[in-house]
């Protein structure tokens, strides 16, 4: 199951903090739906999210081709806005 494999990776990526942001933002543009949804969650939970993160998540909320990713990204934008 993807979730079983993805959860430990999510924890490790989240622990990297800002060092992981550029790679996560690139992946947000080209990975599978499930991965993009998980990336939005990682970025939304980042306490040190910067403007690039907020912009990338907002872009996903507005224009990701998959409704599921947009649905996850909209509340993430609100969360990142504080």
Tab-separated table of N, CA and C in Angstrom, residues 2-50:
chain	number	residue	atom	x	y	z
A	2	UNK	N	0.570	2.205	-0.849
A	2	UNK	CA	1.374	3.411	-0.961
A	2	UNK	C	1.450	4.189	0.347
A	3	UNK	N	0.353	4.253	1.073
A	3	UNK	CA	0.343	5.004	2.330
A	3	UNK	C	1.312	4.391	3.333
A	4	UNK	N	1.398	3.071	3.342
A	4	UNK	CA	2.303	2.388	4.265
A	4	UNK	C	3.751	2.764	3.968
A	5	UNK	N	4.083	2.874	2.704
A	5	UNK	CA	5.446	3.240	2.300
A	5	UNK	C	5.658	4.739	2.430
A	6	UNK	N	4.646	5.522	2.112
A	6	UNK	CA	4.794	6.968	2.054
A	6	UNK	C	4.936	7.602	3.435
A	7	UNK	N	4.278	7.100	4.461
A	7	UNK	CA	4.310	7.746	5.777
A	7	UNK	C	5.730	7.921	6.323
A	8	UNK	N	6.573	6.879	6.326
A	8	UNK	CA	7.943	7.113	6.810
A	8	UNK	C	8.696	8.131	5.952
A	9	UNK	N	8.486	8.099	4.651
A	9	UNK	CA	9.139	9.068	3.770
A	9	UNK	C	8.646	10.474	4.080
A	10	UNK	N	7.357	10.602	4.339
A	10	UNK	CA	6.773	11.901	4.688
A	10	UNK	C	7.441	12.450	5.947
A	11	UNK	N	7.623	11.607	6.940
A	11	UNK	CA	8.258	12.041	8.187
A	11	UNK	C	9.691	12.508	7.937
A	12	UNK	N	10.415	11.755	7.135
A	12	UNK	CA	11.808	12.123	6.852
A	12	UNK	C	11.892	13.417	6.052
A	13	UNK	N	11.020	13.564	5.064
A	13	UNK	CA	11.026	14.796	4.271
A	13	UNK	C	10.653	15.996	5.126
A	14	UNK	N	9.658	15.817	5.969
A	14	UNK	CA	9.258	16.903	6.858
A	14	UNK	C	10.380	17.310	7.797
A	15	UNK	N	11.158	16.340	8.239
A	15	UNK	CA	12.262	16.623	9.156
A	15	UNK	C	13.376	17.423	8.475
A	16	UNK	N	13.480	17.335	7.177
A	16	UNK	CA	14.503	18.097	6.456
A	16	UNK	C	14.211	19.590	6.445
A	17	UNK	N	12.956	19.932	6.631
A	17	UNK	CA	12.577	21.336	6.678
A	17	UNK	C	12.850	22.059	5.375
A	18	UNK	N	13.309	23.310	5.463
A	18	UNK	CA	13.491	24.143	4.273
A	18	UNK	C	14.421	23.533	3.217
A	19	UNK	N	15.329	22.681	3.613
A	19	UNK	CA	16.231	22.063	2.635
A	19	UNK	C	15.459	21.217	1.625
A	20	UNK	N	14.301	20.707	2.017
A	20	UNK	CA	13.501	19.858	1.130
A	20	UNK	C	12.515	20.651	0.275
A	21	UNK	N	12.295	21.916	0.595
A	21	UNK	CA	11.262	22.676	-0.099
A	21	UNK	C	11.447	22.722	-1.620
A	22	UNK	N	12.630	23.034	-2.139
A	22	UNK	CA	12.754	23.104	-3.607
A	22	UNK	C	12.391	21.782	-4.301
A	23	UNK	N	12.856	20.675	-3.763
A	23	UNK	CA	12.542	19.376	-4.379
A	23	UNK	C	11.061	19.054	-4.255
A	24	UNK	N	10.466	19.367	-3.117
A	24	UNK	CA	9.040	19.111	-2.938
A	24	UNK	C	8.199	19.968	-3.881
A	25	UNK	N	8.592	21.214	-4.066
A	25	UNK	CA	7.843	22.087	-4.968
A	25	UNK	C	7.956	21.614	-6.412
A	26	UNK	N	9.123	21.135	-6.802
A	26	UNK	CA	9.260	20.574	-8.160
A	26	UNK	C	8.391	19.337	-8.305
A	27	UNK	N	8.407	18.475	-7.296
A	27	UNK	CA	7.610	17.243	-7.345
A	27	UNK	C	6.119	17.559	-7.366
A	28	UNK	N	5.738	18.654	-6.763
A	28	UNK	CA	4.324	19.056	-6.742
A	28	UNK	C	3.799	19.324	-8.150
A	29	UNK	N	4.696	19.551	-9.076
A	29	UNK	CA	4.291	19.831	-10.452
A	29	UNK	C	4.261	18.598	-11.342
A	30	UNK	N	4.851	17.452	-10.889
A	30	UNK	CA	4.955	16.349	-11.846
A	30	UNK	C	4.729	14.947	-11.295
A	31	UNK	N	4.557	14.796	-10.015
A	31	UNK	CA	4.380	13.455	-9.454
A	31	UNK	C	2.917	13.014	-9.546
A	32	UNK	N	2.665	11.791	-9.107
A	32	UNK	CA	1.312	11.240	-9.141
A	32	UNK	C	0.385	12.020	-8.210
A	33	UNK	N	-0.891	11.803	-8.384
A	33	UNK	CA	-1.897	12.498	-7.570
A	33	UNK	C	-1.659	12.234	-6.083
A	34	UNK	N	-1.485	10.982	-5.707
A	34	UNK	CA	-1.299	10.646	-4.290
A	34	UNK	C	-0.062	11.319	-3.716
A	35	UNK	N	0.998	11.358	-4.487
A	35	UNK	CA	2.227	11.995	-4.018
A	35	UNK	C	2.024	13.503	-3.907
A	36	UNK	N	1.371	14.114	-4.890
A	36	UNK	CA	1.122	15.558	-4.820
A	36	UNK	C	0.260	15.902	-3.608
A	37	UNK	N	-0.748	15.093	-3.329
A	37	UNK	CA	-1.581	15.343	-2.147
A	37	UNK	C	-0.740	15.268	-0.872
A	38	UNK	N	0.133	14.278	-0.788
A	38	UNK	CA	0.990	14.136	0.392
A	38	UNK	C	1.968	15.299	0.511
A	39	UNK	N	2.499	15.738	-0.609
A	39	UNK	CA	3.431	16.873	-0.590
A	39	UNK	C	2.735	18.123	-0.073
A	40	UNK	N	1.519	18.348	-0.501
A	40	UNK	CA	0.765	19.506	0.001
A	40	UNK	C	0.652	19.414	1.524
A	41	UNK	N	0.374	18.218	2.035
A	41	UNK	CA	0.284	18.041	3.483
A	41	UNK	C	1.588	18.325	4.198
A	42	UNK	N	2.693	17.849	3.635
A	42	UNK	CA	4.011	18.111	4.225
A	42	UNK	C	4.278	19.609	4.256
A	43	UNK	N	4.044	20.265	3.140
A	43	UNK	CA	4.308	21.700	3.066
A	43	UNK	C	3.391	22.491	3.985
A	44	UNK	N	2.134	22.090	4.093
A	44	UNK	CA	1.191	22.793	4.973
A	44	UNK	C	1.587	22.670	6.438
A	45	UNK	N	2.248	21.571	6.789
A	45	UNK	CA	2.652	21.354	8.178
A	45	UNK	C	4.012	21.960	8.506
A	46	UNK	N	4.686	22.515	7.518
A	46	UNK	CA	6.027	23.055	7.737
A	46	UNK	C	5.949	24.356	8.528
A	47	UNK	N	6.517	24.380	9.726
A	47	UNK	CA	6.441	25.596	10.534
A	47	UNK	C	7.257	26.749	9.948
A	48	UNK	N	8.221	26.426	9.096
A	48	UNK	CA	9.084	27.458	8.523
A	48	UNK	C	8.849	27.628	7.024
A	49	UNK	N	7.608	27.423	6.605
A	49	UNK	CA	7.258	27.581	5.191
A	49	UNK	C	7.525	29.019	4.760
A	50	UNK	N	8.147	29.145	3.598
A	50	UNK	CA	8.464	30.475	3.084
A	50	UNK	C	7.493	30.870	1.969
